Tab-separated table of C-alpha atoms in Angstrom:
chain	number	residue	atom	x	y	z
J	1	MET	CA	119.735	128.475	108.305
J	2	ALA	CA	121.778	125.347	107.646
J	3	GLU	CA	121.671	122.668	110.282
J	4	THR	CA	125.027	122.371	112.088
J	5	LYS	CA	124.206	119.797	114.735
J	6	PRO	CA	124.914	116.278	113.451
J	7	ALA	CA	121.989	113.914	113.242
J	8	GLY	CA	121.721	111.105	115.760
J	9	VAL	CA	121.972	107.407	115.053
J	10	LEU	CA	118.273	106.639	114.732
J	11	ARG	CA	117.543	109.753	112.697
J	12	THR	CA	120.442	109.062	110.346
J	13	LEU	CA	119.285	105.495	109.754
J	14	ARG	CA	115.646	106.523	109.421
J	15	GLU	CA	116.421	109.226	106.860
J	16	LEU	CA	118.701	107.136	104.666
J	17	PRO	CA	117.383	106.962	101.080
J	18	GLY	CA	115.712	103.690	100.185
J	19	GLU	CA	118.474	102.921	97.677
J	20	VAL	CA	121.087	103.228	100.425
J	21	VAL	CA	119.122	100.829	102.627
J	22	VAL	CA	119.039	98.309	99.763
J	23	LEU	CA	122.791	98.727	99.300
J	24	LEU	CA	123.583	98.310	103.011
J	25	VAL	CA	121.317	95.283	103.397
J	26	GLY	CA	122.818	93.761	100.269
J	27	ILE	CA	126.339	94.221	101.596
J	28	ALA	CA	125.345	92.597	104.890
J	29	ILE	CA	123.696	89.639	103.123
J	30	ASN	CA	126.722	89.160	100.896
J	31	ARG	CA	129.068	89.264	103.888
J	32	MET	CA	126.931	86.855	105.883
J	33	GLY	CA	126.832	84.464	102.933
J	34	SER	CA	130.560	84.546	102.235
J	35	PHE	CA	131.569	81.152	103.600
J	36	VAL	CA	134.203	80.172	101.037
J	37	PRO	CA	137.403	81.183	102.892
J	38	ILE	CA	136.205	79.488	106.083
J	39	PHE	CA	135.082	76.148	104.655
J	40	LEU	CA	137.191	75.805	101.506
J	41	VAL	CA	139.974	73.763	103.086
J	42	LEU	CA	137.523	71.562	104.981
J	43	PHE	CA	135.535	70.888	101.795
J	44	LEU	CA	138.590	70.043	99.718
J	45	THR	CA	140.107	67.709	102.316
J	46	ARG	CA	136.974	66.017	103.646
J	47	GLU	CA	134.602	65.773	100.683
J	48	ALA	CA	136.914	66.138	97.681
J	49	ASP	CA	139.787	64.087	99.194
J	50	TYR	CA	142.508	66.578	98.298
J	51	PRO	CA	145.762	66.513	100.304
J	52	ALA	CA	146.039	69.271	102.890
J	53	ALA	CA	148.876	70.951	100.972
J	54	ARG	CA	146.749	71.310	97.826
J	55	ALA	CA	143.811	72.563	99.845
J	56	GLY	CA	146.108	75.189	101.342
J	57	MET	CA	147.168	76.226	97.833
J	58	ALA	CA	143.519	76.764	96.968
J	59	LEU	CA	142.962	79.035	99.957
J	60	THR	CA	146.123	80.965	99.065
J	61	ALA	CA	144.837	81.383	95.498
J	62	PHE	CA	141.558	82.772	96.838
J	63	GLY	CA	143.388	85.287	99.040
J	64	LEU	CA	145.836	86.356	96.345
J	65	GLY	CA	143.007	86.923	93.902
J	66	ALA	CA	141.420	89.443	96.249
J	67	ILE	CA	144.254	91.978	95.889
J	68	PRO	CA	144.051	92.558	92.103
J	69	GLY	CA	140.282	92.252	92.432
J	70	VAL	CA	140.057	95.308	94.675
J	71	LEU	CA	142.545	97.228	92.539
J	72	ALA	CA	140.655	96.436	89.338
J	73	GLY	CA	137.361	97.236	91.051
J	74	GLY	CA	138.310	100.873	91.527
J	75	ALA	CA	139.205	101.376	87.861
J	76	ILE	CA	136.189	99.419	86.595
J	77	THR	CA	133.868	101.493	88.782
J	78	ASP	CA	135.125	104.700	87.173
J	79	ARG	CA	134.700	103.218	83.706
J	80	VAL	CA	131.361	101.389	83.759
J	81	GLY	CA	129.706	102.810	86.879
J	82	ALA	CA	129.102	101.570	90.404
J	83	ARG	CA	125.790	99.822	89.697
J	84	ALA	CA	127.160	97.724	86.843
J	85	SER	CA	130.354	96.945	88.796
J	86	ILE	CA	128.478	95.649	91.846
J	87	ALA	CA	125.969	93.611	89.848
J	88	GLY	CA	128.603	92.216	87.500
J	89	SER	CA	131.056	91.241	90.215
J	90	MET	CA	128.386	89.566	92.352
J	91	THR	CA	126.996	87.650	89.369
J	92	VAL	CA	130.366	86.329	88.231
J	93	TYR	CA	131.420	85.590	91.807
J	94	GLY	CA	128.228	83.636	92.454
J	95	LEU	CA	128.688	81.527	89.326
J	96	LEU	CA	132.342	80.822	90.115
J	97	VAL	CA	131.583	79.812	93.700
J	98	ALA	CA	128.829	77.482	92.518
J	99	ALA	CA	131.317	75.903	90.101
J	100	VAL	CA	133.863	74.999	92.797
J	101	PRO	CA	132.148	71.839	94.124
J	102	LEU	CA	131.317	70.825	90.544
J	103	LEU	CA	134.988	71.047	89.525
J	104	ALA	CA	136.354	69.216	92.563
J	105	GLY	CA	138.133	66.113	91.314
J	106	GLU	CA	138.939	67.707	87.954
J	107	SER	CA	142.195	69.432	87.041
J	108	MET	CA	143.772	71.025	90.113
J	109	TRP	CA	145.073	73.913	88.024
J	110	LEU	CA	141.604	74.634	86.630
J	111	LEU	CA	140.218	74.589	90.155
J	112	LEU	CA	142.934	76.990	91.336
J	113	VAL	CA	142.170	79.392	88.476
J	114	VAL	CA	138.447	79.329	89.263
J	115	ILE	CA	139.082	79.885	92.982
J	116	ALA	CA	141.522	82.755	92.305
J	117	CYS	CA	138.979	84.392	89.982
J	118	ALA	CA	136.319	83.947	92.664
J	119	GLY	CA	138.598	85.696	95.152
J	120	ALA	CA	139.082	88.560	92.711
J	121	THR	CA	135.444	89.035	91.730
J	122	GLY	CA	134.309	88.614	95.320
J	123	GLN	CA	136.271	91.756	96.256
J	124	LEU	CA	135.811	93.715	93.042
J	125	TYR	CA	132.512	95.168	94.276
J	126	ARG	CA	134.036	96.924	97.306
J	127	PRO	CA	135.151	100.203	95.660
J	128	ALA	CA	131.882	100.342	93.725
J	129	ALA	CA	129.783	99.868	96.853
J	130	THR	CA	131.644	102.634	98.692
J	131	ALA	CA	131.382	104.932	95.654
J	132	MET	CA	127.651	104.244	95.335
J	133	LEU	CA	127.171	104.935	99.048
J	134	ALA	CA	128.933	108.279	98.629
J	135	GLU	CA	126.805	109.202	95.619
J	136	LEU	CA	123.525	108.439	97.378
J	137	THR	CA	124.356	109.882	100.813
J	138	PRO	CA	124.724	113.587	101.722
J	139	ALA	CA	128.348	114.398	102.534
J	140	ASP	CA	127.544	115.331	106.135
J	141	ARG	CA	125.963	111.906	106.695
J	142	LEU	CA	128.607	109.792	104.944
J	143	VAL	CA	130.696	108.988	108.020
J	144	MET	CA	127.594	107.750	109.834
J	145	ALA	CA	126.462	105.837	106.753
J	146	SER	CA	129.924	104.261	106.552
J	147	ALA	CA	129.566	103.205	110.182
J	148	ALA	CA	126.193	101.674	109.313
J	149	MET	CA	127.816	99.791	106.438
J	150	ARG	CA	130.470	98.477	108.812
J	151	LEU	CA	127.729	97.415	111.210
J	152	GLY	CA	126.237	95.291	108.444
J	153	LEU	CA	129.629	93.859	107.552
J	154	ASN	CA	130.504	93.022	111.143
J	155	THR	CA	127.092	91.532	111.856
J	156	GLY	CA	127.321	89.445	108.707
J	157	ALA	CA	130.836	88.345	109.591
J	158	THR	CA	129.605	87.268	113.037
J	159	LEU	CA	126.501	85.390	111.910
J	160	GLY	CA	127.912	84.018	108.660
J	161	PRO	CA	130.212	81.334	110.110
J	162	LEU	CA	127.395	80.093	112.348
J	163	LEU	CA	125.068	79.757	109.360
J	164	GLY	CA	127.832	78.161	107.318
J	165	ALA	CA	128.573	75.640	110.046
J	166	SER	CA	124.901	74.657	110.141
J	167	LEU	CA	124.865	74.152	106.373
J	168	ALA	CA	128.097	72.165	106.525
J	169	GLN	CA	126.404	69.666	108.829
J	170	VAL	CA	124.168	68.832	105.866
J	171	SER	CA	126.695	69.173	103.039
J	172	TYR	CA	129.768	71.249	102.245
J	173	THR	CA	128.465	71.520	98.694
J	174	LEU	CA	125.375	73.252	100.074
J	175	VAL	CA	127.677	75.826	101.661
J	176	PHE	CA	128.976	76.857	98.239
J	177	PHE	CA	125.537	76.904	96.642
J	178	VAL	CA	124.074	79.098	99.393
J	179	ASN	CA	127.100	81.406	99.123
J	180	ALA	CA	126.462	81.658	95.377
J	181	ALA	CA	122.746	82.277	95.892
J	182	ALA	CA	123.460	85.130	98.309
J	183	ALA	CA	125.750	86.812	95.763
J	184	LEU	CA	123.219	86.419	92.940
J	185	LEU	CA	120.473	87.800	95.184
J	186	VAL	CA	122.543	90.907	95.858
J	187	ALA	CA	123.209	91.340	92.122
J	188	ALA	CA	119.486	91.141	91.366
J	189	ALA	CA	118.625	93.647	94.118
J	190	VAL	CA	121.239	96.086	92.825
J	191	LEU	CA	119.894	95.930	89.271
J	192	TRP	CA	116.337	96.260	90.537
J	193	ARG	CA	116.661	99.145	92.987
J	194	LEU	CA	119.924	101.051	92.566
J	195	PRO	CA	120.076	103.876	90.029
J	196	VAL	CA	122.490	104.434	87.168
J	197	MET	CA	124.535	107.425	88.289
J	198	PRO	CA	124.589	110.501	86.012
J	199	ARG	CA	127.614	111.224	83.852
J	200	GLY	CA	130.579	112.578	85.768
J	201	LYS	CA	129.743	110.474	88.829
J	202	SER	CA	131.404	107.090	88.563
J	203	ASP	CA	129.792	106.680	85.154
J	204	GLY	CA	132.591	105.653	82.848
J	205	SER	CA	133.151	109.076	81.278
J	206	ALA	CA	136.052	109.544	78.880
J	207	ALA	CA	138.075	111.557	81.376
J	208	ALA	CA	137.785	108.845	83.973
J	209	SER	CA	139.120	106.191	81.624
J	210	LYS	CA	142.540	107.808	81.187
J	211	GLY	CA	145.655	107.354	83.247
J	212	GLY	CA	144.718	104.298	85.305
J	213	TYR	CA	145.729	104.884	88.917
J	214	LEU	CA	148.369	107.489	88.031
J	215	PRO	CA	146.117	110.505	88.731
J	216	ALA	CA	145.364	109.204	92.230
J	217	LEU	CA	149.032	108.412	92.859
J	218	ARG	CA	149.964	111.984	91.961
J	219	ASP	CA	147.958	113.177	94.945
J	220	ARG	CA	150.899	112.924	97.319
J	221	ARG	CA	148.979	113.765	100.460
J	222	TYR	CA	146.469	111.040	99.669
J	223	VAL	CA	149.317	108.580	99.094
J	224	LEU	CA	150.529	109.403	102.616
J	225	VAL	CA	147.096	108.463	103.972
J	226	VAL	CA	147.142	105.254	101.941
J	227	ALA	CA	150.582	104.414	103.367
J	228	GLY	CA	149.273	104.999	106.883
J	229	THR	CA	146.323	102.655	106.370
J	230	PHE	CA	148.720	100.007	105.039
J	231	LEU	CA	150.757	100.202	108.267
J	232	VAL	CA	147.598	99.920	110.352
J	233	ALA	CA	146.531	96.818	108.388
J	234	VAL	CA	149.904	95.156	109.048
J	235	VAL	CA	149.357	95.731	112.768
J	236	GLU	CA	145.669	94.847	112.939
J	237	ILE	CA	146.051	91.462	111.254
J	238	GLN	CA	148.322	90.338	114.087
J	239	TYR	CA	145.213	89.556	116.137
J	240	GLN	CA	144.664	86.625	113.780
J	241	THR	CA	148.322	85.659	113.439
J	242	VAL	CA	150.361	86.332	116.555
J	243	LEU	CA	147.725	86.862	119.246
J	244	PRO	CA	146.727	83.164	119.277
J	245	LEU	CA	150.427	82.262	119.526
J	246	GLU	CA	150.882	84.710	122.410
J	247	VAL	CA	147.810	83.364	124.197
J	248	ALA	CA	149.077	79.796	123.855
J	249	ALA	CA	152.595	80.785	124.966
J	250	ARG	CA	151.110	82.167	128.166
J	251	GLY	CA	149.440	78.827	128.872
J	252	HIS	CA	145.863	79.875	128.075
J	253	SER	CA	143.411	77.798	126.072
J	254	ASP	CA	142.051	78.585	122.626
J	255	TYR	CA	138.856	79.641	124.374
J	256	VAL	CA	140.674	82.732	125.686
J	257	PHE	CA	141.700	83.744	122.165
J	258	THR	CA	138.231	83.246	120.686
J	259	SER	CA	136.707	85.150	123.605
J	260	LEU	CA	138.980	88.124	122.916
J	261	VAL	CA	137.991	88.136	119.245
J	262	ALA	CA	134.309	87.852	120.201
J	263	LEU	CA	134.721	90.752	122.648
J	264	ASN	CA	136.116	92.924	119.851
J	265	ALA	CA	133.222	92.059	117.538
J	266	LEU	CA	130.599	92.634	120.227
J	267	VAL	CA	131.922	96.053	121.258
J	268	VAL	CA	132.228	97.175	117.630
J	269	ILE	CA	128.680	96.090	116.809
J	270	LEU	CA	127.189	97.742	119.889
J	271	GLY	CA	129.379	100.820	120.163
J	272	GLU	CA	130.505	102.010	116.741
J	273	LEU	CA	127.350	103.795	115.594
J	274	PRO	CA	126.703	105.677	118.881
J	275	LEU	CA	130.341	106.727	119.247
J	276	THR	CA	130.616	107.755	115.602
J	277	ARG	CA	127.599	110.033	116.098
J	278	VAL	CA	129.605	111.906	118.757
J	279	LEU	CA	132.982	111.875	116.992
J	280	GLN	CA	131.816	112.901	113.523
J	281	VAL	CA	131.954	116.584	114.528
J	282	LEU	CA	135.727	116.334	115.081
J	283	PRO	CA	138.266	116.953	112.295
J	284	MET	CA	138.869	113.812	110.239
J	285	ARG	CA	142.615	114.291	110.604
J	286	LEU	CA	142.219	113.872	114.363
J	287	THR	CA	139.884	110.869	114.367
J	288	MET	CA	141.762	109.015	111.641
J	289	ALA	CA	145.266	109.620	113.025
J	290	LEU	CA	144.452	109.261	116.716
J	291	GLY	CA	142.211	106.245	116.175
J	292	SER	CA	144.906	104.508	114.131
J	293	LEU	CA	147.483	105.155	116.831
J	294	VAL	CA	145.167	103.873	119.591
J	295	LEU	CA	144.396	100.739	117.548
J	296	CYS	CA	148.087	99.939	117.141
J	297	VAL	CA	148.855	100.678	120.795
J	298	GLY	CA	146.059	98.326	121.821
J	299	VAL	CA	147.571	95.504	119.765
J	300	ALA	CA	151.028	96.310	121.159
J	301	LEU	CA	149.669	95.923	124.703
J	302	PHE	CA	149.310	92.173	124.083
J	303	GLY	CA	153.075	91.914	124.525
J	304	LEU	CA	153.238	93.356	128.045
J	305	PRO	CA	154.317	90.770	130.645
J	306	ALA	CA	151.168	90.801	132.771
J	307	GLY	CA	148.234	88.544	133.524
J	308	LEU	CA	145.133	87.748	131.555
J	309	TRP	CA	143.766	91.202	132.291
J	310	ILE	CA	146.273	92.886	129.948
J	311	LEU	CA	144.903	90.843	127.045
J	312	VAL	CA	141.422	92.125	127.840
J	313	VAL	CA	142.661	95.714	128.168
J	314	GLY	CA	144.602	95.410	124.917
J	315	THR	CA	141.473	94.133	123.149
J	316	LEU	CA	139.374	97.032	124.456
J	317	VAL	CA	141.985	99.631	123.473
J	318	TRP	CA	142.424	98.053	120.026
J	319	THR	CA	138.644	98.023	119.610
J	320	LEU	CA	138.326	101.670	120.652
J	321	GLY	CA	140.907	102.644	118.042
J	322	GLU	CA	139.026	100.659	115.405
J	323	ILE	CA	135.725	102.334	116.295
J	324	VAL	CA	137.260	105.823	116.200
J	325	SER	CA	139.230	105.436	112.974
J	326	ALA	CA	137.380	102.980	110.743
J	327	PRO	CA	134.242	104.990	109.777
J	328	PRO	CA	136.141	108.151	108.741
J	329	VAL	CA	138.802	106.059	106.980
J	330	SER	CA	136.025	104.330	105.020
J	331	ALA	CA	134.384	107.628	104.073
J	332	TYR	CA	137.506	109.708	103.439
J	333	PRO	CA	138.447	108.578	99.887
J	334	ALA	CA	134.948	109.254	98.551
J	335	LEU	CA	134.783	112.644	100.262
J	336	ILE	CA	138.026	114.059	98.883
J	337	ALA	CA	138.306	112.365	95.475
J	338	PRO	CA	137.269	114.112	92.256
J	339	PRO	CA	133.996	112.406	91.214
J	340	GLU	CA	135.485	110.908	88.054
J	341	LEU	CA	138.330	109.338	90.087
J	342	ARG	CA	136.296	108.239	93.087
J	343	GLY	CA	136.476	104.523	92.296
J	344	ARG	CA	140.241	104.597	91.960
J	345	TYR	CA	140.775	106.593	95.139
J	346	ILE	CA	138.655	104.059	96.999
J	347	GLY	CA	140.338	101.138	95.239
J	348	LEU	CA	143.807	102.414	96.120
J	349	MET	CA	142.905	102.631	99.794
J	350	ALA	CA	141.254	99.202	99.844
J	351	THR	CA	144.189	97.623	97.996
J	352	SER	CA	146.705	99.013	100.478
J	353	GLN	CA	144.697	97.468	103.304
J	354	SER	CA	144.434	94.133	101.480
J	355	ILE	CA	148.196	94.047	100.918
J	356	GLY	CA	148.778	94.872	104.575
J	357	TYR	CA	146.501	92.025	105.638
J	358	ALA	CA	148.349	89.716	103.211
J	359	VAL	CA	151.945	90.490	104.215
J	360	GLY	CA	151.277	91.187	107.900
J	361	PRO	CA	150.967	87.539	108.983
J	362	ALA	CA	154.343	86.582	107.478
J	363	ILE	CA	156.071	89.561	109.099
J	364	GLY	CA	154.421	89.013	112.473
J	365	ALA	CA	155.061	85.272	112.610
J	366	ALA	CA	158.720	85.703	111.648
J	367	LEU	CA	159.271	88.346	114.313
J	368	PHE	CA	157.457	86.278	116.944
J	369	GLU	CA	159.683	83.305	116.172
J	370	PHE	CA	162.782	85.517	116.414
J	371	HIS	CA	161.682	87.131	119.694
J	372	ASP	CA	158.131	87.297	120.938
J	373	ALA	CA	158.469	90.896	122.123
J	374	ALA	CA	159.727	92.112	118.736
J	375	VAL	CA	156.372	91.874	116.992
J	376	TRP	CA	154.594	93.906	119.660
J	377	SER	CA	157.309	96.577	119.564
J	378	MET	CA	156.848	96.681	115.794
J	379	CYS	CA	153.114	97.285	116.277
J	380	ALA	CA	153.766	100.293	118.507
J	381	ALA	CA	156.333	101.731	116.086
J	382	LEU	CA	154.091	101.243	113.063
J	383	GLY	CA	151.271	102.921	114.980
J	384	VAL	CA	153.373	106.053	115.412
J	385	GLY	CA	154.349	105.949	111.737
J	386	ALA	CA	150.746	105.477	110.658
J	387	ALA	CA	149.534	108.387	112.785
J	388	LEU	CA	152.212	110.650	111.321
J	389	CYS	CA	151.399	109.649	107.727
J	390	ILE	CA	147.680	110.110	108.217
J	391	GLY	CA	148.041	113.318	110.215
J	392	LEU	CA	150.251	114.884	107.535
J	393	GLY	CA	148.217	113.564	104.627
J	394	VAL	CA	144.573	114.117	105.523
J	395	ARG	CA	142.913	117.100	103.894
J	396	GLU	CA	139.636	118.088	105.507
J	397	PRO	CA	136.877	117.191	103.025
J	398	ASP	CA	134.658	120.182	103.790
J	399	LYS	CA	136.889	122.369	101.655
J	400	THR	CA	135.654	123.522	98.306
J	401	PRO	CA	137.646	122.321	95.282
J	402	ALA	CA	139.232	125.740	94.947
J	403	ASP	CA	140.295	125.705	98.576
J	404	ALA	CA	141.689	122.213	98.191
J	405	ASP	CA	143.673	123.265	95.115
J	406	GLU	CA	145.029	126.287	96.948
J	407	ALA	CA	146.036	124.190	99.952
J	408	ALA	CA	147.697	121.629	97.699
J	409	ALA	CA	149.581	124.374	95.883
J	410	ARG	CA	150.920	125.667	99.203
J	411	ASP	CA	152.152	122.142	99.919
J	412	GLY	CA	153.928	122.030	96.568
J	413	GLU	CA	151.662	119.324	95.129
J	414	GLU	CA	150.565	118.779	91.574
J	415	VAL	CA	146.795	119.041	91.599
J	416	VAL	CA	145.168	116.554	89.244
J	417	ARG	CA	141.604	117.269	88.204
J	418	PRO	CA	140.943	115.617	84.862
């Protein structure tokens, strides 16, 4: 008889294949070693003597490079395979990062090109890593495995700046070299331990190489989900953009803002895996839509005219929504995509989030300057829109392909299965 009760946290982690453990540890190491966005401006202004405006251009180039990097990563994964995509992107990224301090003082345009390419290759691995995780993990464990991957990412993101700050006390150049070494270490581990997937599974088959992202874009229900995740990203990034402005406008110190961000990280690290173990039995449509709505409502609460306590409550509600929605959102593209399109489905989702994180700050700051309450009202409205898009778009991944085709036909969709 098939087992219907979901495995617990410890059992899930204990029974993960060794290749998955290598992948998750590698992702965590790479995230912990990714210091470039944090220390790039400080390096260029303090050690390389660049004006602040040019240093800002460099950071912008790094961020802009990430968007096409994620988009290209999905297509490259379907063409050459997940293993080659991860190893290749980490190798090139490591070499480019190591070149940054060596090129400081040379042509500014050359430096900008190198930094933009580093931003692109540094994100190119993301669709491949998610695709590889899906290939190596049983479908009924993928949501939990995705939560474990997020645990590694969040832990790395928490410890990384502390490690980077310690290295910066010695030399900013050392920061870049250690960042490069971490990326090259991950590339070596991937080539050493991760398998080449069989044909038909993110392997670069002929069918997968046709049509670019058009086959994924023809899946109209999936595009609705992608649109919903874009709206959530626009809202979520306001904790970096408008929340510090709101905290300062209320007369609080920067310590209050950093404490709220630390509270979010702490609760996610401690609570996401245990809560995901309970929630994974629920329909993905419910957890993804409801979690996205709760996340956006939590951010919107920052605008209520109340004391410090409302900022804490808003952070906890936002964090709860993140915990509920993020693991199934991470797993969903790999669960419902045709195997030969898995990289592009994942890349499309990741790109929509990257664009949301890129445009969200400009939208939020402009609205806050116009009227401080407007941005928080926008967050609530976008939360409703996101929940509707996701609720209408999500197709439960436990359906067989035939069932999925039949359901899509009832919805009047064109089913694309190359």
